[in-house]
GROMACS .gro file of C-alpha atoms in nm:
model
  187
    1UNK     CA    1   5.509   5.649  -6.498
    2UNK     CA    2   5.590   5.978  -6.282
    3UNK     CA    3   5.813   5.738  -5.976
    4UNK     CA    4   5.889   6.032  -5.784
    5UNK     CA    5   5.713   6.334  -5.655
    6UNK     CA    6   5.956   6.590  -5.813
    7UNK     CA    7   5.886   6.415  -6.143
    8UNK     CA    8   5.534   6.499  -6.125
    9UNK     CA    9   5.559   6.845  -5.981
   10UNK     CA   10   5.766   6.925  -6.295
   11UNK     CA   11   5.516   6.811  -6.511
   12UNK     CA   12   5.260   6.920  -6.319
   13UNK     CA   13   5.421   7.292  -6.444
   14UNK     CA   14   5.414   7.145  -6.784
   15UNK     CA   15   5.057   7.182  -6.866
   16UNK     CA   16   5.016   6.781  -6.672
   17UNK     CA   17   4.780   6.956  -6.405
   18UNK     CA   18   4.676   6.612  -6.322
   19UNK     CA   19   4.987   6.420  -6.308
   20UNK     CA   20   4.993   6.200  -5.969
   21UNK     CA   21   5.322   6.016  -5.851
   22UNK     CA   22   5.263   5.692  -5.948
   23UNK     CA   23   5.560   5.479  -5.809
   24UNK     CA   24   5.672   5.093  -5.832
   25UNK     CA   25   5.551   4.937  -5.522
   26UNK     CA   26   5.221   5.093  -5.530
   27UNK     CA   27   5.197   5.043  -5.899
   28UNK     CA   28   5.272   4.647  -5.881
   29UNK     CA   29   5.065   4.613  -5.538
   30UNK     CA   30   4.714   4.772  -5.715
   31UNK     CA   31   4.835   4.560  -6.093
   32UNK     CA   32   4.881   4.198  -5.887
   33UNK     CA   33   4.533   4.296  -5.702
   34UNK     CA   34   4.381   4.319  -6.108
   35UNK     CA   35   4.583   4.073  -6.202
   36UNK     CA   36   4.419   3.797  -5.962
   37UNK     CA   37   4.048   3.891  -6.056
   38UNK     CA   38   4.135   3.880  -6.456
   39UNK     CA   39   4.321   3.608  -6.472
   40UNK     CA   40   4.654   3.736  -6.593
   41UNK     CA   41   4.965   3.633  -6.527
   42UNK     CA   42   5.313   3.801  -6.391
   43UNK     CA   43   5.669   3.697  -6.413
   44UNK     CA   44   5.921   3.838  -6.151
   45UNK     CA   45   6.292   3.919  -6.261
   46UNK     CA   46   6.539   4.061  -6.039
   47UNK     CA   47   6.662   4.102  -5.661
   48UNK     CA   48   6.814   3.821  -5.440
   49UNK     CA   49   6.637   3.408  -5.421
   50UNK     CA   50   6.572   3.471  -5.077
   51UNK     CA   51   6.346   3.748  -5.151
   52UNK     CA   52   6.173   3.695  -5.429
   53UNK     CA   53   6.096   3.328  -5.259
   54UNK     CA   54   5.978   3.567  -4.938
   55UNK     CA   55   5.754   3.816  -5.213
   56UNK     CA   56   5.569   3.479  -5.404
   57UNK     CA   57   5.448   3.365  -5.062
   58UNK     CA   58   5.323   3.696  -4.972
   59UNK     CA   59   5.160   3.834  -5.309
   60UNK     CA   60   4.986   3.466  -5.292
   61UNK     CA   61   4.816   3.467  -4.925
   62UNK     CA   62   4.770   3.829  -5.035
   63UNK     CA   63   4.602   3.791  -5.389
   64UNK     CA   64   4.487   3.424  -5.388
   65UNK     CA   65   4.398   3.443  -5.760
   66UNK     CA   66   4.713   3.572  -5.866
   67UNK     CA   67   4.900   3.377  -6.137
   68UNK     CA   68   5.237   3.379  -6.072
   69UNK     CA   69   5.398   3.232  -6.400
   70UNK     CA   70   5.768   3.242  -6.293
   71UNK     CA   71   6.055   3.454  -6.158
   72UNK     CA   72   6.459   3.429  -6.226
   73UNK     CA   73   6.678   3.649  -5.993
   74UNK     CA   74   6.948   3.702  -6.193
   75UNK     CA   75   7.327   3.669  -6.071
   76UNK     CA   76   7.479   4.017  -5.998
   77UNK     CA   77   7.785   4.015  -6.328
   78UNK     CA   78   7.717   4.036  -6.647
   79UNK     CA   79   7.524   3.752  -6.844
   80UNK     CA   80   7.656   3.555  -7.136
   81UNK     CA   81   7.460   3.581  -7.473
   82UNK     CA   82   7.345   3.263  -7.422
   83UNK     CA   83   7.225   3.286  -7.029
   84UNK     CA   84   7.058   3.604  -7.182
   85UNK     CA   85   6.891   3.428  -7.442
   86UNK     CA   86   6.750   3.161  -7.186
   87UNK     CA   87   6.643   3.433  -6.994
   88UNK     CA   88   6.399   3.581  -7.256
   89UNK     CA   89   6.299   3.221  -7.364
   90UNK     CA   90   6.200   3.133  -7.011
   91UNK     CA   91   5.965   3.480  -6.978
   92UNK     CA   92   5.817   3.425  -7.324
   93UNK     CA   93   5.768   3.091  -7.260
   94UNK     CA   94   5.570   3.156  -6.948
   95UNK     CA   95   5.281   3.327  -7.117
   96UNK     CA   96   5.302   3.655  -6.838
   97UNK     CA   97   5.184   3.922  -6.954
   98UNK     CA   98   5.319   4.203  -6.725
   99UNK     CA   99   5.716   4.117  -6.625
  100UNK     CA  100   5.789   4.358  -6.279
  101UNK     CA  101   6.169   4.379  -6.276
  102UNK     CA  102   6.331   4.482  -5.972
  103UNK     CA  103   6.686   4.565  -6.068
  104UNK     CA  104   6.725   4.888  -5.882
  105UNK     CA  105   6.785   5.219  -6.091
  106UNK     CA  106   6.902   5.266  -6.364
  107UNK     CA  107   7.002   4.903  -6.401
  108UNK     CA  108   6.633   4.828  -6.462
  109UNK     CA  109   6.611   5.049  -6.703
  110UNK     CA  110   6.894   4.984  -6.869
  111UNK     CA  111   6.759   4.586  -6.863
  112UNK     CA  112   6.364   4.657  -7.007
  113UNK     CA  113   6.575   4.870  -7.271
  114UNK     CA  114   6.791   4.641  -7.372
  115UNK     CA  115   6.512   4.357  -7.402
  116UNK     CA  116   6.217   4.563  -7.562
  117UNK     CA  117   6.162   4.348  -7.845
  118UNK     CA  118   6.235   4.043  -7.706
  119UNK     CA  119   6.043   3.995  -7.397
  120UNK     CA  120   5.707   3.961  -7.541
  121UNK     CA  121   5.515   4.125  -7.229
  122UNK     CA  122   5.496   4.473  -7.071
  123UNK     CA  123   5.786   4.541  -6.850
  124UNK     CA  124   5.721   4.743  -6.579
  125UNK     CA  125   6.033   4.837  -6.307
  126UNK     CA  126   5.920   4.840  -5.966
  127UNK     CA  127   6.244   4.945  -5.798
  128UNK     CA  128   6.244   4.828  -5.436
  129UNK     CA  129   5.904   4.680  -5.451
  130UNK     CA  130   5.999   4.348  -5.417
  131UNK     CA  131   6.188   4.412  -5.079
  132UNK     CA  132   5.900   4.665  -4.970
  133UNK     CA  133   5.612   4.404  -5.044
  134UNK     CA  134   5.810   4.071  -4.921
  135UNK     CA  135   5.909   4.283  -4.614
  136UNK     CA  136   6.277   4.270  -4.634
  137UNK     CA  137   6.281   4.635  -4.611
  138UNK     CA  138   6.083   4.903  -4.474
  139UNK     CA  139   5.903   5.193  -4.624
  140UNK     CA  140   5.904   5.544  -4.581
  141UNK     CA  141   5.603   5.648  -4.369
  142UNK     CA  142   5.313   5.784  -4.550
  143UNK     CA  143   5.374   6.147  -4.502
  144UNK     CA  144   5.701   6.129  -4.622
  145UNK     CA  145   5.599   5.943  -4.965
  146UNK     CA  146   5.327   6.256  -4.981
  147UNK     CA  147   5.556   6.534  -4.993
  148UNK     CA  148   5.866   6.373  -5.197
  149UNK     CA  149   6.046   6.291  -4.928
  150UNK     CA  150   6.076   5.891  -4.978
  151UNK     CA  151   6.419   5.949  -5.113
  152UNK     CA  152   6.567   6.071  -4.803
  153UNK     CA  153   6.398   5.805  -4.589
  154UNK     CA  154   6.556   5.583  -4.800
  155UNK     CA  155   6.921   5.801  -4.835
  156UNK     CA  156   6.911   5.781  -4.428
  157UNK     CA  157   6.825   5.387  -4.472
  158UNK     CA  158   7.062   5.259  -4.660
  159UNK     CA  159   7.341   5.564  -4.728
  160UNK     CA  160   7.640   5.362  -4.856
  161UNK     CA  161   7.464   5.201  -5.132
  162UNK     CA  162   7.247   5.483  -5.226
  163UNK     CA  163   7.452   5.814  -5.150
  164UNK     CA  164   7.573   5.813  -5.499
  165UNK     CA  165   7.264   5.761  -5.702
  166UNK     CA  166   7.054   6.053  -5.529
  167UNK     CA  167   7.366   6.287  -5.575
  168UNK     CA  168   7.413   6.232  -5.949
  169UNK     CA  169   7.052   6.142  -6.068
  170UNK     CA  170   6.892   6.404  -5.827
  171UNK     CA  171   7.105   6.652  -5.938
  172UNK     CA  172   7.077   6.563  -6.314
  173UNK     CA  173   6.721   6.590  -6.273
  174UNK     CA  174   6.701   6.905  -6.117
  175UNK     CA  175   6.922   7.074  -6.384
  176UNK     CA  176   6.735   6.888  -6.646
  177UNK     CA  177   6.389   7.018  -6.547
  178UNK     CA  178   6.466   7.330  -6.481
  179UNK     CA  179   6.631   7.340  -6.837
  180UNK     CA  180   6.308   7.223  -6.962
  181UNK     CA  181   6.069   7.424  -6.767
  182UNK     CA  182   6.290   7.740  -6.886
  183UNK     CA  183   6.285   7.656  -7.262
  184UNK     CA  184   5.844   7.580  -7.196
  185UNK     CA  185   5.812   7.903  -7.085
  186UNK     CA  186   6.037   8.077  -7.417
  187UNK     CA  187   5.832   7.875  -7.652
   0.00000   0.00000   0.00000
């Protein structure tokens, strides 16, 4: 999925001409709505207890039909084989069929990639949509999320944790579209 406005400008330029930004929270918010009236079931992995206790109450008063089959929040070091391996279990074992994992990026990533194959459900990350939906933190306002400018709302939130990631992952991307949009236009 295109999480980020840039990403779907650039493909958008690709020959995509109707490629919409179609990010985490907004992604998991309009799946747990479908979710509820079909019947299926979500697991939550990631983020802190606290939250993700906050996020089951809210998704529930919010989509009464939703099936919530479980959530782990994982501890923040590495996991043992075996804690791994109890991990997957306890997912398979819950019957979900869509797992949202809120890891943060690329962690997430990183996670569903390591695990495809194992987790026998779609795994979909959702970024900061667990704090954004169980209101632990706020969201950029509308017109910022419109014109790709969600980043910096959340750069000017939270600076220290994030000031890293939007240097090197920004910049990566913008080299590695431009790159690609260059060598599209040779072919």
């Amino acid at each position: 999925t295109a999480d980020g406005t840039p990403v779907a400008w650039t493909l958008r330029k690709l020959g995509y001409v109707n490629q919409e930004r179609i990010n985490g929270p907004d992604l998991m918010h309009k799946y747990c709505d479908r979710a509820a009236a079909n019947g299926q079931k979500i697991f939550l992995y990631g983020n802190e207890e606290s939250t993700v206790k906050r996020l089951i109450e809210k998704l529930l008063c919010r989509f009464p039909g939703l099936q919530i089959a479980g959530s782990i929040t994982p501890p923040f070091r590495e996991l043992s084989a075996q804690e791994d391996q109890q991990i997957v279990n306890e997912i398979n074992d819950s019957g979900a069929q869509v797992v949202f994992v809120s890891l943060g990026c690329p962690k997430q990533e990183k996670w569903m990639a390591a695990h495809a194959g194992r987790i026998h459900a779609v795994m979909v990350g959702v970024g900061a949509a667990f704090d954004y939906h169980a209101g632990t933190i706020k969201r950029a306002p509308l017109w910022m999320q419109r014109v790709g400018l969600e980043w910096l709302y959340r750069l000017g939130s939270e600076p220290r944790r994030l000031w890293r990631r939007y240097l090197v992952t920004n910049t990566a991307f913008i080299f590695g579209a431009v790159r690609q949009l260059i060598g599209s236009r040779n072919a």
